[in-house]
Amino acid sequence: MADYETILVEQRGRVGWITLNRPEALNALNGQVSQEVAAAASAFDSDESIGAIVVTGSEKAFAAGADIKEMESKTGAEMLDTDHFGAWTRFAAVRTPVIAAVAGYALGGGCELAMMCDIILAADSATFGQPEINLGVIPGMGGTQRLIRAVGYYKAAELVLSGRLIKADEAERIGLVSRVVPASDLLDEATKLSETIASKSLPSLYAAKATLDAAMETTLEAGLTVEKRAFAALFDTADQKEGMAAFREKRPLTSSTG
Ligand code: CAA
């Protein structure tokens, strides 16, 4: 496994774990973090022994945002020319299902990183928000776009325009978080969920994620076409034949990958 300085990377069974590890800066997402997370996720993504990825932080902070100190002196041209947050596009594009296991602060870019994942599990200690308005900027890692798709225009607008932070229970109520668990159970719950997902057939997982992603980006009609094609393509896989035979024979599917 490559050497990383700002993250810890580990394969546990069929699950790839990425732990943000800049405790001195509450896991603020600087350029190095973004490059390392994107590289680690891409490496897991190209490894067929991996069926799910978990991204997590510390008890105090999933991530307190993009690194303000790194950005402070930049000009607009520099932000654009260097595509300051470009590595995150590579992270968001992985085909493997990704779970964010969030405890503590998930603010600004931290909340946006969680929203690049497919499922957000939150500890009851988690705090979410897009406080960029207090810094004289706006969310820059997808927050304005993904938050609306997650919680609807009016909730997203309130959070982005006011910078108000919300606790895990409110995040669950508005649909940002899939489940809230006691902080002490977060990693166990993330382990259970990721292992369940990773045990499934890899072609089905890739197809399910790609098809769900399409729904975020396209019209209903176009999305239904994407689904129709992906569904049909799975009928040319060994796992579909095995999965349906397993149902008929009243036994669980033995996936070729899981
Ligand atoms: N960038 C850089 N450093 C950060 C940081 C960030 N986003 N968040 C925290 N840190 C650093 C602090 O500067 C501090 O370092 P020093 O000890 O060297 O001063 C260290 O982490 C610990 O932080 P605090 O002392 O502030 O800890 P706290 O418990 O008192 O407060 C907090 C915690 C409320 C999360 C507070 O740190 C905070 O408000 N952080 C910034 C949150 C924020 O505005 N995030 C949005 C960033 S911009 C963005 O993300 C743009 C985008 O859309 C991509």
Short mmCIF file of N, CA and C in Angstrom, two decimals, residues 37-113:
data_model
loop_
_atom_site.label_atom_id
_atom_site.label_comp_id
_atom_site.label_asym_id
_atom_site.label_seq_id
_atom_site.Cartn_x
_atom_site.Cartn_y
_atom_site.Cartn_z
N VAL A 37 -6.55 11.09 -0.54
CA VAL A 37 -7.85 10.40 -0.48
C VAL A 37 -8.24 9.92 -1.88
N ALA A 38 -8.04 10.78 -2.88
CA ALA A 38 -8.40 10.39 -4.25
C ALA A 38 -7.55 9.20 -4.71
N ALA A 39 -6.25 9.22 -4.38
CA ALA A 39 -5.37 8.12 -4.79
C ALA A 39 -5.76 6.82 -4.09
N ALA A 40 -6.02 6.90 -2.79
CA ALA A 40 -6.37 5.68 -2.04
C ALA A 40 -7.70 5.11 -2.52
N ALA A 41 -8.66 6.00 -2.75
CA ALA A 41 -9.98 5.53 -3.22
C ALA A 41 -9.87 4.93 -4.61
N SER A 42 -9.08 5.55 -5.49
CA SER A 42 -8.90 5.01 -6.85
C SER A 42 -8.23 3.64 -6.80
N ALA A 43 -7.24 3.50 -5.90
CA ALA A 43 -6.56 2.20 -5.79
C ALA A 43 -7.54 1.12 -5.31
N PHE A 44 -8.35 1.44 -4.33
CA PHE A 44 -9.37 0.47 -3.88
C PHE A 44 -10.35 0.18 -5.02
N ASP A 45 -10.67 1.23 -5.77
CA ASP A 45 -11.68 1.10 -6.82
C ASP A 45 -11.22 0.17 -7.93
N SER A 46 -9.92 0.10 -8.15
CA SER A 46 -9.45 -0.75 -9.25
C SER A 46 -9.08 -2.15 -8.74
N ASP A 47 -9.40 -2.42 -7.49
CA ASP A 47 -9.06 -3.71 -6.87
C ASP A 47 -10.35 -4.50 -6.67
N GLU A 48 -10.48 -5.61 -7.38
CA GLU A 48 -11.76 -6.35 -7.32
C GLU A 48 -11.93 -7.13 -6.03
N SER A 49 -10.91 -7.10 -5.16
CA SER A 49 -11.12 -7.73 -3.85
C SER A 49 -11.79 -6.74 -2.89
N ILE A 50 -12.09 -5.53 -3.36
CA ILE A 50 -12.75 -4.52 -2.54
C ILE A 50 -14.18 -4.31 -3.05
N GLY A 51 -15.16 -4.43 -2.14
CA GLY A 51 -16.56 -4.24 -2.53
C GLY A 51 -17.22 -3.03 -1.88
N ALA A 52 -16.51 -2.38 -0.97
CA ALA A 52 -17.04 -1.16 -0.35
C ALA A 52 -15.87 -0.39 0.26
N ILE A 53 -16.05 0.91 0.36
CA ILE A 53 -15.03 1.79 0.95
C ILE A 53 -15.69 2.56 2.10
N VAL A 54 -14.99 2.70 3.21
CA VAL A 54 -15.47 3.55 4.31
C VAL A 54 -14.51 4.72 4.45
N VAL A 55 -15.05 5.92 4.54
CA VAL A 55 -14.25 7.11 4.83
C VAL A 55 -14.68 7.61 6.20
N THR A 56 -13.71 7.81 7.08
CA THR A 56 -14.04 8.29 8.42
C THR A 56 -12.99 9.28 8.90
N GLY A 57 -13.23 9.87 10.07
CA GLY A 57 -12.27 10.83 10.64
C GLY A 57 -11.98 10.44 12.07
N SER A 58 -12.02 11.43 12.96
CA SER A 58 -11.76 11.14 14.37
C SER A 58 -13.06 11.33 15.15
N GLU A 59 -12.99 11.11 16.46
CA GLU A 59 -14.19 11.33 17.29
C GLU A 59 -14.57 12.81 17.29
N LYS A 60 -13.57 13.70 17.20
CA LYS A 60 -13.87 15.14 17.28
C LYS A 60 -14.26 15.72 15.92
N ALA A 61 -13.65 15.18 14.86
CA ALA A 61 -13.94 15.78 13.54
C ALA A 61 -13.83 14.75 12.43
N PHE A 62 -14.90 14.65 11.67
CA PHE A 62 -14.80 13.98 10.37
C PHE A 62 -13.88 14.86 9.53
N ALA A 63 -14.28 16.11 9.30
CA ALA A 63 -13.39 17.12 8.71
C ALA A 63 -14.04 18.48 8.93
N ALA A 64 -13.24 19.44 9.42
CA ALA A 64 -13.77 20.78 9.74
C ALA A 64 -13.79 21.69 8.51
N GLY A 65 -13.61 21.11 7.33
CA GLY A 65 -13.74 21.92 6.11
C GLY A 65 -12.49 21.89 5.28
N ALA A 66 -12.56 22.58 4.14
CA ALA A 66 -11.35 22.80 3.36
C ALA A 66 -10.39 23.60 4.24
N ASP A 67 -9.08 23.50 3.94
CA ASP A 67 -8.09 24.16 4.78
C ASP A 67 -8.08 25.66 4.51
N ILE A 68 -8.60 26.40 5.49
CA ILE A 68 -8.78 27.85 5.32
C ILE A 68 -7.42 28.54 5.20
N LYS A 69 -6.45 28.05 6.00
CA LYS A 69 -5.13 28.70 5.99
C LYS A 69 -4.45 28.52 4.63
N GLU A 70 -4.68 27.38 4.00
CA GLU A 70 -4.07 27.13 2.69
C GLU A 70 -4.70 28.02 1.61
N MET A 71 -6.00 28.31 1.77
CA MET A 71 -6.72 29.05 0.72
C MET A 71 -6.62 30.56 0.87
N GLU A 72 -6.38 30.99 2.12
CA GLU A 72 -6.59 32.40 2.50
C GLU A 72 -6.00 33.41 1.52
N SER A 73 -4.76 33.18 1.05
CA SER A 73 -4.08 34.21 0.25
C SER A 73 -4.26 34.01 -1.26
N LYS A 74 -5.05 33.03 -1.65
CA LYS A 74 -5.19 32.73 -3.09
C LYS A 74 -6.04 33.80 -3.79
N THR A 75 -5.76 33.95 -5.09
CA THR A 75 -6.62 34.79 -5.92
C THR A 75 -7.64 33.89 -6.61
N GLY A 76 -8.66 34.52 -7.18
CA GLY A 76 -9.67 33.76 -7.91
C GLY A 76 -9.05 33.00 -9.07
N ALA A 77 -8.12 33.66 -9.78
CA ALA A 77 -7.47 33.01 -10.93
C ALA A 77 -6.71 31.77 -10.47
N GLU A 78 -6.04 31.88 -9.33
CA GLU A 78 -5.28 30.72 -8.83
C GLU A 78 -6.22 29.57 -8.47
N MET A 79 -7.33 29.91 -7.84
CA MET A 79 -8.28 28.84 -7.47
C MET A 79 -8.76 28.11 -8.72
N LEU A 80 -9.03 28.88 -9.77
CA LEU A 80 -9.53 28.27 -11.01
C LEU A 80 -8.42 27.53 -11.75
N ASP A 81 -7.26 28.21 -11.94
CA ASP A 81 -6.18 27.64 -12.75
C ASP A 81 -5.65 26.33 -12.17
N THR A 82 -5.60 26.28 -10.83
CA THR A 82 -5.06 25.06 -10.22
C THR A 82 -6.17 24.04 -9.98
N ASP A 83 -7.41 24.39 -10.33
CA ASP A 83 -8.55 23.52 -10.04
C ASP A 83 -8.41 23.01 -8.60
N HIS A 84 -8.48 23.97 -7.68
CA HIS A 84 -8.09 23.74 -6.29
C HIS A 84 -8.71 22.48 -5.67
N PHE A 85 -9.97 22.20 -6.02
CA PHE A 85 -10.64 21.04 -5.42
C PHE A 85 -10.76 19.88 -6.41
N GLY A 86 -9.96 19.94 -7.50
CA GLY A 86 -10.12 18.97 -8.60
C GLY A 86 -9.99 17.51 -8.19
N ALA A 87 -9.11 17.22 -7.23
CA ALA A 87 -8.91 15.81 -6.85
C ALA A 87 -10.20 15.20 -6.32
N TRP A 88 -11.06 16.04 -5.73
CA TRP A 88 -12.31 15.50 -5.18
C TRP A 88 -13.22 14.96 -6.27
N THR A 89 -13.06 15.49 -7.50
CA THR A 89 -13.87 14.98 -8.60
C THR A 89 -13.50 13.51 -8.86
N ARG A 90 -12.19 13.21 -8.73
CA ARG A 90 -11.76 11.81 -8.91
C ARG A 90 -12.33 10.93 -7.80
N PHE A 91 -12.34 11.46 -6.58
CA PHE A 91 -12.89 10.68 -5.47
C PHE A 91 -14.38 10.40 -5.70
N ALA A 92 -15.11 11.44 -6.10
CA ALA A 92 -16.57 11.29 -6.26
C ALA A 92 -16.91 10.34 -7.40
N ALA A 93 -15.93 10.09 -8.29
CA ALA A 93 -16.21 9.26 -9.47
C ALA A 93 -15.96 7.77 -9.24
N VAL A 94 -15.55 7.35 -8.06
CA VAL A 94 -15.27 5.92 -7.89
C VAL A 94 -16.57 5.12 -8.06
N ARG A 95 -16.43 3.93 -8.63
CA ARG A 95 -17.63 3.13 -8.91
C ARG A 95 -18.03 2.25 -7.72
N THR A 96 -17.10 2.07 -6.77
CA THR A 96 -17.36 1.25 -5.58
C THR A 96 -18.23 2.04 -4.60
N PRO A 97 -19.21 1.40 -3.95
CA PRO A 97 -19.99 2.11 -2.93
C PRO A 97 -19.11 2.66 -1.80
N VAL A 98 -19.39 3.89 -1.40
CA VAL A 98 -18.59 4.54 -0.35
C VAL A 98 -19.51 4.97 0.80
N ILE A 99 -19.12 4.61 2.01
CA ILE A 99 -19.86 5.02 3.21
C ILE A 99 -19.04 6.06 3.95
N ALA A 100 -19.67 7.17 4.32
CA ALA A 100 -19.02 8.13 5.22
C ALA A 100 -19.47 7.80 6.63
N ALA A 101 -18.52 7.56 7.52
CA ALA A 101 -18.84 7.33 8.94
C ALA A 101 -18.41 8.59 9.69
N VAL A 102 -19.40 9.40 10.08
CA VAL A 102 -19.13 10.77 10.53
C VAL A 102 -19.34 10.92 12.03
N ALA A 103 -18.29 11.32 12.74
CA ALA A 103 -18.41 11.74 14.14
C ALA A 103 -17.86 13.16 14.23
N GLY A 104 -18.38 13.94 15.17
CA GLY A 104 -17.87 15.29 15.34
C GLY A 104 -18.21 16.19 14.17
N TYR A 105 -17.30 17.14 13.89
CA TYR A 105 -17.59 18.18 12.88
C TYR A 105 -17.48 17.65 11.45
N ALA A 106 -18.52 17.91 10.67
CA ALA A 106 -18.47 17.71 9.22
C ALA A 106 -18.95 19.03 8.63
N LEU A 107 -18.02 19.96 8.53
CA LEU A 107 -18.37 21.34 8.16
C LEU A 107 -17.77 21.70 6.81
N GLY A 108 -18.45 22.56 6.06
CA GLY A 108 -17.92 23.02 4.80
C GLY A 108 -17.52 21.84 3.93
N GLY A 109 -16.24 21.83 3.52
CA GLY A 109 -15.75 20.73 2.69
C GLY A 109 -15.92 19.37 3.36
N GLY A 110 -15.98 19.32 4.69
CA GLY A 110 -16.19 18.04 5.39
C GLY A 110 -17.59 17.51 5.13
N CYS A 111 -18.58 18.41 5.17
CA CYS A 111 -19.95 18.03 4.86
C CYS A 111 -20.05 17.65 3.38
N GLU A 112 -19.32 18.40 2.55
CA GLU A 112 -19.34 18.13 1.11
C GLU A 112 -18.68 16.79 0.78
N LEU A 113 -17.60 16.46 1.52
CA LEU A 113 -16.97 15.15 1.32
C LEU A 113 -17.95 14.04 1.70
#
